[in-house]
Short mmCIF file of C-alpha atoms in Angstrom, two decimals:
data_model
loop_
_atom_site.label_atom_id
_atom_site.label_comp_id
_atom_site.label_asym_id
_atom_site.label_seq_id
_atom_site.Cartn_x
_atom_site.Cartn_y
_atom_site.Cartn_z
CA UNK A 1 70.25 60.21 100.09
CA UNK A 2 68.29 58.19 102.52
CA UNK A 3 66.28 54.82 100.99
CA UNK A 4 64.54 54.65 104.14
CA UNK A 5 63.26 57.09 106.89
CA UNK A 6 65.71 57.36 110.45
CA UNK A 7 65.06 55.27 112.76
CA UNK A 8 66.44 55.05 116.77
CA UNK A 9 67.98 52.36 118.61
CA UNK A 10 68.60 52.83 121.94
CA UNK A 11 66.93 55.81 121.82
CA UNK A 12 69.45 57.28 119.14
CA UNK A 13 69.11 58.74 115.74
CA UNK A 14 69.94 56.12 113.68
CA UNK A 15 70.37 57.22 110.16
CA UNK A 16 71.16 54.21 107.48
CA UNK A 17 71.88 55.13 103.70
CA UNK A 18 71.20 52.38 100.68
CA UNK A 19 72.24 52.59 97.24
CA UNK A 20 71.10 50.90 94.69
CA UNK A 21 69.89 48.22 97.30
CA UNK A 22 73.48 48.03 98.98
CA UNK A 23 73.67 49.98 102.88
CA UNK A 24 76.67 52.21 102.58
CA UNK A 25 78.46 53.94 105.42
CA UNK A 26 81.15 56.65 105.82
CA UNK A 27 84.94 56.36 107.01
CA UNK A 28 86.26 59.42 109.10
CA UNK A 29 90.12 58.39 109.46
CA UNK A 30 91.76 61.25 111.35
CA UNK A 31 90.13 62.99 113.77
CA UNK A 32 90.68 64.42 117.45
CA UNK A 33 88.97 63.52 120.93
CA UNK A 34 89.33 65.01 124.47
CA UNK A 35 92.66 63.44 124.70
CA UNK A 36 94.40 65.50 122.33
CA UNK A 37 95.43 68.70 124.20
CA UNK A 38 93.88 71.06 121.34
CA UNK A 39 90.45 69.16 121.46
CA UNK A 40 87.41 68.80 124.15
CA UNK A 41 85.22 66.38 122.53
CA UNK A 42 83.76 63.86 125.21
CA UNK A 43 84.24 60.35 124.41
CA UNK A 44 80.81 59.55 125.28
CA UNK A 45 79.10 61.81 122.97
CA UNK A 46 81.23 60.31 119.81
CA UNK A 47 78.96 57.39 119.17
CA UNK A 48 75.17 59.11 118.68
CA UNK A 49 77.30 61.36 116.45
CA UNK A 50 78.49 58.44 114.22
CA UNK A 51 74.91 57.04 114.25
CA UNK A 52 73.56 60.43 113.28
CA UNK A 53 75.82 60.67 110.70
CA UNK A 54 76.40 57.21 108.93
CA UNK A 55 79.99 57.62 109.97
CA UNK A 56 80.02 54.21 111.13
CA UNK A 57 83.85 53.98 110.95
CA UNK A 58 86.72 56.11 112.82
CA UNK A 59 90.33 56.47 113.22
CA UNK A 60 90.67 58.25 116.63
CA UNK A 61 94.25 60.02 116.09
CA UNK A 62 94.98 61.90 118.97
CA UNK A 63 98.13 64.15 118.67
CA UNK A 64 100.53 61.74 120.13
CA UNK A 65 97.95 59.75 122.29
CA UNK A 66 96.76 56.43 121.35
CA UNK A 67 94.58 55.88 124.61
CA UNK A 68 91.38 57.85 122.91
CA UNK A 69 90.65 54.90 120.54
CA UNK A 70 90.55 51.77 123.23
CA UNK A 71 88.87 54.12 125.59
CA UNK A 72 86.38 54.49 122.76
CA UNK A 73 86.01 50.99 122.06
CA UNK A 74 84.73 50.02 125.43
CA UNK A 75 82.43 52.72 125.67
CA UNK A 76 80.88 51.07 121.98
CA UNK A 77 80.64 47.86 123.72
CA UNK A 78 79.06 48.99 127.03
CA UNK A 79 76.39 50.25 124.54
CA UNK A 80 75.74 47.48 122.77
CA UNK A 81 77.04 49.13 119.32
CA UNK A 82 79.68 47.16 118.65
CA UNK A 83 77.75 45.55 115.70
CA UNK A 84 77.35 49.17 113.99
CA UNK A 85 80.17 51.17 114.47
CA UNK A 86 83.99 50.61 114.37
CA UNK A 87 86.73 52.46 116.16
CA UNK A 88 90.62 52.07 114.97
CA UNK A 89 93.06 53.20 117.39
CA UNK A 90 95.21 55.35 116.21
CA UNK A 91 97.96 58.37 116.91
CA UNK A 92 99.07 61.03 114.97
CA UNK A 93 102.60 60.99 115.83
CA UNK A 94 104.63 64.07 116.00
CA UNK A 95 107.91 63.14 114.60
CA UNK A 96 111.14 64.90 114.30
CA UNK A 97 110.04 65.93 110.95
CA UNK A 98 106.53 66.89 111.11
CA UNK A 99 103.42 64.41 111.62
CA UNK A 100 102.34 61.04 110.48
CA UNK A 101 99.23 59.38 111.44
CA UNK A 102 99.47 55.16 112.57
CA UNK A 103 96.96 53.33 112.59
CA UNK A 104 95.87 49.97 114.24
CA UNK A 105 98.03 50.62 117.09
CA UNK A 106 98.47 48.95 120.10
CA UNK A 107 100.59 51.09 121.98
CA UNK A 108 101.47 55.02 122.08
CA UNK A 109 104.68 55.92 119.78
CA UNK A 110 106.46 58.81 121.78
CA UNK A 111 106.97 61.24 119.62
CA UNK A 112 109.90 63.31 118.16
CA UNK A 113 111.56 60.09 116.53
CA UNK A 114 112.38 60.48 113.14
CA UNK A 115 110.08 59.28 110.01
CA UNK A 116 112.26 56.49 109.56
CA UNK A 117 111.72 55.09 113.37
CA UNK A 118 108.61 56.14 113.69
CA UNK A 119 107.46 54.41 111.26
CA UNK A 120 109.55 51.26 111.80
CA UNK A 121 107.70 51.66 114.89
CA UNK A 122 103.77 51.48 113.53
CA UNK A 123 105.21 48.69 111.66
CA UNK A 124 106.26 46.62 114.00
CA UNK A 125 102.94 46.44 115.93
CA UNK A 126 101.05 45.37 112.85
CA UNK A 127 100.09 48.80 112.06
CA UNK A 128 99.17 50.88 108.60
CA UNK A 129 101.03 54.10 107.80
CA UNK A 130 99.01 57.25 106.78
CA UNK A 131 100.34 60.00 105.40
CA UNK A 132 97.90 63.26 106.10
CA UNK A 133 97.85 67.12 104.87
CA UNK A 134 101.33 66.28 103.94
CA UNK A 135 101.27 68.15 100.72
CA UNK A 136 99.87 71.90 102.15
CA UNK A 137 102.92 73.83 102.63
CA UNK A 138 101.20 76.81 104.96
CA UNK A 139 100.34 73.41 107.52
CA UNK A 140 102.50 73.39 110.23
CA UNK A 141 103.53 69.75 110.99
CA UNK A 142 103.23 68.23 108.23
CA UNK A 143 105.77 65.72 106.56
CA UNK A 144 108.65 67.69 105.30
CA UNK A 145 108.77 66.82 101.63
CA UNK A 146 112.17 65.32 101.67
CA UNK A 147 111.24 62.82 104.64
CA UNK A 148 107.88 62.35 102.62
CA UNK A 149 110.25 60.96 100.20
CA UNK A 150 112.71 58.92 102.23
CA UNK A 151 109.57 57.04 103.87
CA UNK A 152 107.43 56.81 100.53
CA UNK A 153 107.46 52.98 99.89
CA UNK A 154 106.38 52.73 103.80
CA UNK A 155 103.36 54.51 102.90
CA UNK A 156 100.38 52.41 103.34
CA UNK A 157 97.42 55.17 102.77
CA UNK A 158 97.52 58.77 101.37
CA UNK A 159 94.79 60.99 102.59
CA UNK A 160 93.37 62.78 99.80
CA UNK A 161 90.84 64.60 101.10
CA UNK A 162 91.68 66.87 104.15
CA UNK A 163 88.57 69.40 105.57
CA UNK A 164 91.31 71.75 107.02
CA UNK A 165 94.07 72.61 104.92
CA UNK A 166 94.71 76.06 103.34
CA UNK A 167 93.42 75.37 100.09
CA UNK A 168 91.59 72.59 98.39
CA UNK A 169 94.42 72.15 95.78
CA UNK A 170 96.70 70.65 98.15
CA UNK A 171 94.10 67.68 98.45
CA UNK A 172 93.81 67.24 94.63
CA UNK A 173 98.20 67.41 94.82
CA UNK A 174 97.59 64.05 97.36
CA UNK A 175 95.50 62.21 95.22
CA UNK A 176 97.42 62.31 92.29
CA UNK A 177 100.69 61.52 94.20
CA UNK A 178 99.10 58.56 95.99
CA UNK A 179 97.31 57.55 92.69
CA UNK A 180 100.63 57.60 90.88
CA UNK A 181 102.10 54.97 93.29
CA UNK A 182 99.17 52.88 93.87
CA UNK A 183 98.04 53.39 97.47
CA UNK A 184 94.27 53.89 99.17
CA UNK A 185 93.30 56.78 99.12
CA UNK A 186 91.41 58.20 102.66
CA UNK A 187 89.54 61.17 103.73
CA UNK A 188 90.16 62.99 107.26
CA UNK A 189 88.19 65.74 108.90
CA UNK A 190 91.06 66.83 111.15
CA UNK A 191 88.04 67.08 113.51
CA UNK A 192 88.41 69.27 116.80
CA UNK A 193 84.77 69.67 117.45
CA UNK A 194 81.83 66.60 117.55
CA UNK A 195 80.09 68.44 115.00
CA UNK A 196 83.53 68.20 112.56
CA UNK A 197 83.64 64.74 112.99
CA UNK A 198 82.55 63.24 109.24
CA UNK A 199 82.61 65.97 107.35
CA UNK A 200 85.56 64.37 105.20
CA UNK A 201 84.29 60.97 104.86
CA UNK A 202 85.06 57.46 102.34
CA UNK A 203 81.50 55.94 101.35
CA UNK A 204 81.92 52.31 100.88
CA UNK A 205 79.78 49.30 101.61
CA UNK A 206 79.09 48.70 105.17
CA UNK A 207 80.86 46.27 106.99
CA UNK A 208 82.61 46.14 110.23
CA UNK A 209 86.38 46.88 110.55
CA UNK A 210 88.88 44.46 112.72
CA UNK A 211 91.90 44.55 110.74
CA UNK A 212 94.21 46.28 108.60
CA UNK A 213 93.14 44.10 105.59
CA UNK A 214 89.50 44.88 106.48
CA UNK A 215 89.94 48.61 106.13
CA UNK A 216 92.49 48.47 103.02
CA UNK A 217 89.25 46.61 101.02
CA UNK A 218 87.08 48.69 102.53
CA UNK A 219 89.24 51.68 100.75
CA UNK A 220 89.31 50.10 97.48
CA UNK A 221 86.09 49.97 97.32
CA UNK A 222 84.85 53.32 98.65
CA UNK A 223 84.69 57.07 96.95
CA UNK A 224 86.16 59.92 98.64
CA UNK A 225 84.33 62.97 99.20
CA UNK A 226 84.14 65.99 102.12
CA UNK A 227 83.48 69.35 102.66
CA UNK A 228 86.48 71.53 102.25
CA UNK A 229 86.07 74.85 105.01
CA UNK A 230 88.85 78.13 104.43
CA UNK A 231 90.92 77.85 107.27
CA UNK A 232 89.89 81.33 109.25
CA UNK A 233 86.24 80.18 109.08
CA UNK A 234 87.37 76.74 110.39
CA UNK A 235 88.70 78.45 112.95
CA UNK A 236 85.21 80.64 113.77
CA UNK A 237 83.41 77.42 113.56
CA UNK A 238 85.48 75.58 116.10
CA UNK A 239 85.11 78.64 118.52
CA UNK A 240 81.58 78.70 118.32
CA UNK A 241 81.19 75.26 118.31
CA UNK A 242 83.26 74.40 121.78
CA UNK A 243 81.11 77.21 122.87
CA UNK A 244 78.05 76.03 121.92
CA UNK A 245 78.67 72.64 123.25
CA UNK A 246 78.70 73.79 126.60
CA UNK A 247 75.32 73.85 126.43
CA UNK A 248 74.02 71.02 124.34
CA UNK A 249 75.56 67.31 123.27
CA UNK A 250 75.37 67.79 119.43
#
């Protein structure tokens, strides 16, 4: 709930949540941007949306693009929000055995590697590994189970709260595996439209995010929460949405 009424800045909606005297933002940590071939959200309209919304931190995963997130970043600091909102360059990297999301990259991972080498390869630049929807059976790319497996202890974050898989059970299946081996749990709206972007969302304390460590306390401290959509009406909502973005920003 909101302590204190919106405000703008820079002529944006500026919407700031308190608790219990403490500002508290949202996390969004897997979502899609015009870069990703299945996606047409501008760039430019991504930051009045995280203002709008509280979602004051992203992980810009493109499928197997990692440009989105810099390209992001600058357009934060050419509008002065870089002391707001946080971007984290990411990819969600097709491998030879379904998808894994890195995060905190620096460079694009091709994809079609295996598990093992792709994540060797988020490693190496300093990165986190994420595991996402990798629990729903009826979604396409996720992990295989066995490679699930063979990666586990490489597992830096389990995302336990997906808007778009089949059924909400499979998220409840993620917590409890990532809660049985200790990791962060994250929440992802998979978004493919602006208007998707938050609706799975970590509250935690605000702060800024720079580094790996900064977003693993920022994960310990947070609660995990979204709103879960059936698949078919996800489906309606992105058609309509793309079309009704044609004709207005958000």
């Amino acid at each position: 709930m909101l302590g204190r009424p919106p405000h703008t800045i820079r002529g944006l909606q500026n919407n700031i949540v308190w608790r219990g005297g403490v500002q508290v933002m949202r996390m969004d940590l897997h979502l899609h941007t015009e870069v990703s071939h299945d996606c047409r959200t501008p760039l430019r309209d991504i930051p009045a949306w995280m203002l709008r919304t509280n979602t004051r931190v992203i992980a810009v995963t493109d499928h197997d693009q990692q440009r989105g997130g810099p390209a992001l970043q600058q357009i934060i600091r050419d509008m002065g929000l870089d002391d707001r909102l946080s971007v984290i360059c990411g990819e969600e990297v097709t491998t030879s055995e379904g998808e894994l999301i890195g995060l905190f990259l620096k460079e694009r991972i091709e994809p079609k590697l295996s598990p093992e080498e792709t994540v060797r390869q988020i490693k190496a630049q300093g990165g986190l590994v994420l595991l996402q929807h990798g629990f729903d059976p009826l979604k396409r790319y996720r992990l295989r189970p066995e490679a699930t497996e063979r990666v586990a202890a490489d597992i830096d974050i389990v995302e336990s709260f997906n808007s778009r898989l089949s059924r909400h059970h499979w998220n409840r299946v993620a917590a409890q595996w990532g809660k049985a081996r200790g990791l962060p749990l994250s929440a992802g709206s998979d978004a493919h439209t602006l208007r998707d972007i938050g609706e799975a969302w970590v509250e935690t304390p605000f702060r800024l995010i720079h580094t790996p460590e900064d977003l693993l306390a920022a994960l310990r401290e947070g609660v995990v929460a979204g709103r879960w959509t059936h698949p078919m009406q996800a489906f309606g909502l992105k058609q309509w949405r793309n079309f009704n973005g044609q004709f207005r920003r958000y």
